[in-house]
Coordinates of C-alpha atoms in Angstrom, one line a residue:
M106 CA -28.4 18.0 -36.8
T107 CA -27.7 18.4 -33.1
D108 CA -24.6 20.1 -32.1
L109 CA -22.1 18.1 -30.0
P110 CA -21.5 19.5 -26.5
P111 CA -18.2 21.3 -25.9
K112 CA -15.4 19.1 -24.7
S113 CA -15.1 20.9 -21.4
A114 CA -18.8 20.3 -20.6
K115 CA -18.5 16.5 -21.5
A116 CA -15.5 16.1 -19.3
F117 CA -17.3 17.9 -16.5
V118 CA -20.3 15.4 -16.8
S119 CA -18.2 12.2 -17.1
L120 CA -15.7 12.9 -14.4
P121 CA -18.0 12.4 -11.4
L122 CA -19.4 9.1 -12.9
N123 CA -16.0 7.7 -13.5
W124 CA -15.0 8.4 -9.9
F125 CA -18.3 7.2 -8.5
G126 CA -17.2 3.6 -9.2
V127 CA -14.1 3.7 -7.1
A128 CA -15.5 6.0 -4.4
P129 CA -16.3 3.0 -2.0
F130 CA -12.8 1.8 -2.3
L131 CA -11.3 5.2 -1.7
L132 CA -13.6 5.8 1.3
F133 CA -12.6 2.4 2.7
A134 CA -8.9 3.1 2.2
L135 CA -9.3 6.5 3.8
L136 CA -11.2 5.2 6.9
F137 CA -9.3 1.9 7.5
L138 CA -5.8 2.5 6.1
I139 CA -4.8 6.1 5.6
L140 CA -6.3 7.7 8.7
P141 CA -5.3 4.8 11.1
T142 CA -1.8 4.9 9.7
A143 CA -1.6 8.7 10.2
H144 CA -2.9 8.2 13.7
I145 CA -0.2 5.6 14.5
V146 CA 2.6 7.7 13.0
L147 CA 1.5 10.8 15.0
G148 CA 1.1 8.8 18.1
A149 CA 4.7 7.5 17.8
F150 CA 6.0 11.0 18.2
R151 CA 3.7 12.2 21.0
N152 CA 3.6 11.5 24.8
P153 CA 0.4 10.9 26.8
A154 CA 0.0 14.7 27.3
G155 CA -0.1 15.2 23.5
D156 CA 3.4 16.9 23.2
F157 CA 5.8 15.9 20.5
T158 CA 8.7 13.8 21.7
L159 CA 11.3 11.3 20.4
A160 CA 11.3 9.2 23.6
N161 CA 9.0 6.6 22.0
I162 CA 11.4 6.2 19.0
R163 CA 14.4 5.9 21.4
G164 CA 12.4 3.2 23.2
L165 CA 12.6 1.1 20.1
F166 CA 16.3 0.7 20.8
T167 CA 15.9 -1.0 24.1
P168 CA 17.3 -4.6 24.2
S169 CA 13.9 -6.3 24.5
I170 CA 12.4 -4.5 21.5
L171 CA 15.5 -4.8 19.4
G172 CA 15.5 -8.5 20.2
A173 CA 11.9 -8.9 19.2
F174 CA 12.6 -7.1 15.9
W175 CA 15.6 -9.4 15.3
I176 CA 13.6 -12.6 15.9
S177 CA 10.8 -11.3 13.6
I178 CA 13.3 -10.4 10.9
R179 CA 15.0 -13.8 11.1
I180 CA 11.6 -15.7 10.9
S181 CA 10.5 -13.5 8.0
L182 CA 13.8 -14.0 6.1
L183 CA 13.8 -17.7 6.7
T184 CA 10.1 -18.3 5.8
A185 CA 10.5 -16.0 2.7
A186 CA 13.6 -17.9 1.5
L187 CA 12.1 -21.3 2.1
G188 CA 8.8 -20.3 0.7
C189 CA 10.4 -18.9 -2.5
L190 CA 12.5 -22.0 -3.0
A191 CA 9.8 -24.6 -2.3
G192 CA 7.1 -22.6 -4.2
F193 CA 9.3 -22.1 -7.2
L194 CA 10.2 -25.8 -7.5
I195 CA 6.6 -26.8 -7.2
A196 CA 5.4 -24.2 -9.7
A197 CA 8.2 -25.1 -12.1
A198 CA 7.4 -28.8 -11.8
V199 CA 3.8 -28.2 -12.7
T200 CA 4.2 -25.5 -15.4
R201 CA 7.4 -26.6 -17.1
G202 CA 8.0 -30.2 -15.9
G203 CA 5.4 -32.0 -17.9
L204 CA 3.1 -33.0 -15.0
P205 CA -0.5 -33.8 -15.8
G206 CA -2.5 -30.7 -16.8
P207 CA -5.4 -31.2 -14.3
L208 CA -2.8 -31.0 -11.5
R209 CA -2.2 -27.4 -12.3
G210 CA -5.8 -26.3 -11.7
A211 CA -5.9 -28.3 -8.5
L212 CA -2.6 -26.8 -7.3
L213 CA -3.6 -23.2 -8.1
T214 CA -7.0 -23.7 -6.4
F215 CA -5.4 -25.1 -3.3
S216 CA -2.8 -22.4 -3.3
G217 CA -5.5 -19.7 -3.4
V218 CA -7.2 -21.2 -0.4
A219 CA -4.1 -22.0 1.6
S220 CA -2.4 -18.6 1.1
N221 CA -5.4 -17.0 2.9
F222 CA -5.7 -19.7 5.5
A223 CA -3.9 -18.0 8.4
G224 CA -4.7 -16.7 11.9
V225 CA -6.3 -18.7 14.7
P226 CA -7.7 -21.5 12.4
L227 CA -4.2 -22.2 11.1
A228 CA -2.7 -22.2 14.6
F229 CA -5.2 -24.7 15.9
A230 CA -4.8 -26.8 12.8
F231 CA -1.1 -27.1 13.5
I232 CA -1.7 -27.7 17.2
A233 CA -4.1 -30.5 16.3
T234 CA -1.5 -32.0 13.9
L235 CA 1.9 -31.4 15.5
G236 CA 1.1 -30.4 19.0
R237 CA 2.2 -32.7 21.9
L238 CA -1.1 -34.6 21.5
G239 CA -1.5 -33.9 17.8
F240 CA -2.5 -36.8 15.6
L241 CA 0.7 -36.9 13.6
T242 CA 2.8 -36.7 16.8
V243 CA 0.8 -39.6 18.2
I244 CA 1.1 -41.7 15.0
L245 CA 4.8 -41.2 14.9
R246 CA 5.2 -42.2 18.5
E247 CA 2.7 -45.2 18.5
W248 CA 3.4 -46.6 15.1
F249 CA 7.0 -45.8 14.4
G250 CA 8.4 -45.3 17.9
L251 CA 9.6 -41.8 17.0
N252 CA 9.1 -39.3 19.9
L253 CA 9.0 -36.0 17.9
Y254 CA 9.3 -33.8 21.0
G255 CA 12.1 -36.1 22.3
T256 CA 14.2 -34.9 19.4
G257 CA 14.0 -31.3 20.6
F258 CA 11.1 -30.2 18.3
N259 CA 8.6 -27.8 19.8
L260 CA 5.7 -26.3 17.9
I261 CA 5.8 -23.3 20.3
S262 CA 9.2 -22.2 19.2
F263 CA 11.1 -20.4 16.4
L264 CA 11.1 -23.6 14.3
G265 CA 7.5 -24.3 15.0
L266 CA 6.4 -20.8 14.0
T267 CA 8.5 -21.0 10.9
L268 CA 6.9 -24.3 9.9
T269 CA 3.5 -22.8 10.5
Y270 CA 4.2 -19.7 8.4
L271 CA 5.4 -21.8 5.5
Y272 CA 1.8 -23.2 5.2
F273 CA 0.7 -19.9 3.6
Q274 CA 4.1 -18.7 2.3
I275 CA 4.6 -21.5 -0.2
P276 CA 1.2 -21.3 -1.8
L277 CA 1.5 -17.5 -2.1
M278 CA 4.8 -18.0 -3.9
I279 CA 3.2 -20.5 -6.3
L280 CA 0.4 -18.1 -7.1
I281 CA 2.8 -15.2 -7.9
I282 CA 5.6 -17.1 -9.7
T283 CA 3.3 -19.2 -12.0
P284 CA 2.4 -16.4 -14.4
A285 CA 6.1 -15.5 -14.6
L286 CA 7.0 -19.1 -15.5
D287 CA 4.2 -19.1 -18.1
G288 CA 5.8 -16.0 -19.6
L289 CA 9.0 -17.9 -20.6
K290 CA 8.5 -18.2 -24.3
R291 CA 9.1 -21.6 -26.0
E292 CA 11.2 -19.8 -28.7
W293 CA 13.8 -18.8 -26.1
R294 CA 14.4 -22.5 -25.2
E295 CA 14.4 -23.5 -28.9
A296 CA 16.9 -20.8 -29.7
A297 CA 19.1 -21.9 -26.8
E298 CA 19.0 -25.5 -27.8
T299 CA 19.8 -24.6 -31.4
L300 CA 22.9 -22.9 -30.2
G301 CA 23.9 -26.0 -28.3
A302 CA 22.9 -25.0 -24.8
S303 CA 22.0 -27.8 -22.3
G304 CA 18.9 -27.6 -20.1
A305 CA 21.0 -26.4 -17.1
Q306 CA 22.6 -23.7 -19.3
Y307 CA 19.2 -22.5 -20.5
W308 CA 18.0 -22.1 -17.0
R309 CA 21.2 -20.5 -15.7
M310 CA 21.7 -18.1 -18.7
V311 CA 18.2 -17.4 -20.0
A312 CA 15.3 -18.4 -17.7
L313 CA 16.7 -17.5 -14.3
P314 CA 17.9 -13.9 -15.3
V315 CA 14.3 -13.3 -16.7
L316 CA 12.7 -14.7 -13.5
W317 CA 15.1 -13.0 -11.1
P318 CA 13.1 -9.8 -10.7
S319 CA 9.9 -11.8 -10.0
F320 CA 11.8 -14.0 -7.6
L321 CA 13.3 -11.1 -5.6
G322 CA 10.0 -9.2 -5.7
T323 CA 8.1 -12.2 -4.3
F324 CA 10.8 -12.7 -1.6
A325 CA 10.2 -9.1 -0.5
L326 CA 6.4 -9.7 -0.5
L327 CA 6.7 -12.9 1.5
F328 CA 9.0 -11.1 4.0
A329 CA 6.4 -8.4 4.6
N330 CA 3.6 -11.0 4.7
S331 CA 5.4 -12.9 7.5
F332 CA 6.6 -9.9 9.4
G333 CA 3.1 -8.5 9.8
A334 CA 1.4 -11.8 10.7
V335 CA 0.1 -11.5 14.3
A336 CA -3.0 -13.7 14.8
T337 CA -1.3 -16.9 14.0
A338 CA 1.7 -16.1 16.3
M339 CA -0.6 -15.0 19.1
A340 CA -2.8 -18.1 18.9
L341 CA 0.2 -20.5 18.5
T342 CA 2.8 -19.2 20.9
G343 CA 0.9 -16.7 23.2
S344 CA 3.6 -14.7 24.9
Q345 CA 6.3 -17.5 24.9
L346 CA 8.0 -16.2 21.7
S347 CA 8.8 -12.4 21.7
I348 CA 8.2 -11.3 18.2
V349 CA 7.3 -7.8 17.2
P350 CA 3.5 -8.3 16.8
I351 CA 3.2 -9.9 20.2
I352 CA 5.3 -7.1 21.8
L353 CA 3.1 -4.6 20.1
F354 CA 0.0 -6.2 21.3
A355 CA 1.3 -6.3 24.9
Q356 CA 2.1 -2.5 24.8
I357 CA -1.3 -1.5 23.4
R358 CA -3.7 -4.1 25.1
G359 CA -1.6 -5.7 27.8
D360 CA -2.2 -5.2 31.5
V361 CA 1.4 -5.0 32.7
L362 CA 3.5 -3.5 29.8
Q363 CA 0.8 -1.2 28.6
D364 CA 2.3 1.9 26.9
P365 CA 0.2 2.8 23.9
H366 CA 2.6 5.4 22.6
L367 CA 5.5 3.0 22.7
G368 CA 3.2 0.6 20.9
Y369 CA 2.6 3.3 18.2
A370 CA 6.4 3.6 17.8
I371 CA 6.7 -0.2 17.4
A372 CA 3.9 -0.1 14.8
F373 CA 5.7 2.7 13.1
G374 CA 8.8 0.6 12.9
M375 CA 6.8 -2.3 11.4
I376 CA 5.2 0.1 8.8
V377 CA 8.6 1.3 7.7
L378 CA 10.0 -2.2 7.3
T379 CA 6.9 -3.7 5.6
G380 CA 6.6 -0.5 3.5
L381 CA 10.2 -0.9 2.2
A382 CA 9.6 -4.5 1.4
N383 CA 6.4 -3.7 -0.5
V384 CA 8.1 -0.9 -2.5
I385 CA 10.8 -3.4 -3.5
Y386 CA 8.2 -5.9 -4.5
I387 CA 6.3 -3.3 -6.7
V388 CA 9.4 -2.0 -8.4
L389 CA 10.8 -5.5 -9.2
R390 CA 7.3 -6.8 -10.2
T391 CA 7.0 -3.9 -12.7
R392 CA 10.3 -4.8 -14.2
A393 CA 9.4 -8.5 -14.4
E394 CA 6.1 -7.8 -16.1
R395 CA 7.9 -6.5 -19.2
W396 CA 9.0 -10.1 -19.9
V397 CA 5.5 -11.6 -19.3
K398 CA 3.8 -9.5 -21.9

């Protein structure tokens, strides 16, 4: 009978093999996430000569940059709130409302595609649809006599960018909240009805408290998702709407406002805000998963 190898030797052999599988991911994260983030953070506290300074951080408090942060925060809060509300109602209608089963698969498939359909293609899709010569704008004007831009609507504006962001915010909410809705056990509703609760009382006193961590966590994720979106805003509005990603691009790559270290400071501010939002999402998501199991 062959003697088994000592535990220490077995652990020594298996450890490199276990880590080998995740090595490409760790290398990718190191090269394209950790090192660039460290470079941005260090750059935010240095001047062009390489000396440490707080001047770049003080630059964040100039009126133009504070205004850009405020516009970005407003757009992110509005799109997160509307995305959560609309996505929740759609997901609830499909999962709990008794709609046809095949609709669920089609909805989730579309949501998976639409939540990743952002950037330049999304911007041009909205320009082709709701631009001044977009086909929907023309149809409303020619067929129904409604001049959309005569009502004050403008795609290259706060409202237009909010509407565009909702295209990927709502599907993302549907993808995240659907498993939480599936986690609502039938026994909970039966017990509530046995005790005489109405449908509204069940949702107010049982379902919504259970879903609340998922709802708030997804709200934080949608906020971060909207706050960091840059390609869609650049392609849609150019420099006509001063949001943080566009100001950042102007400081790093622009010909007039170029100040890379101030750009690093702006990026540092974005990292802090989106990092806080993602931490809130992770914490609340962990609490919500206790009910899904």
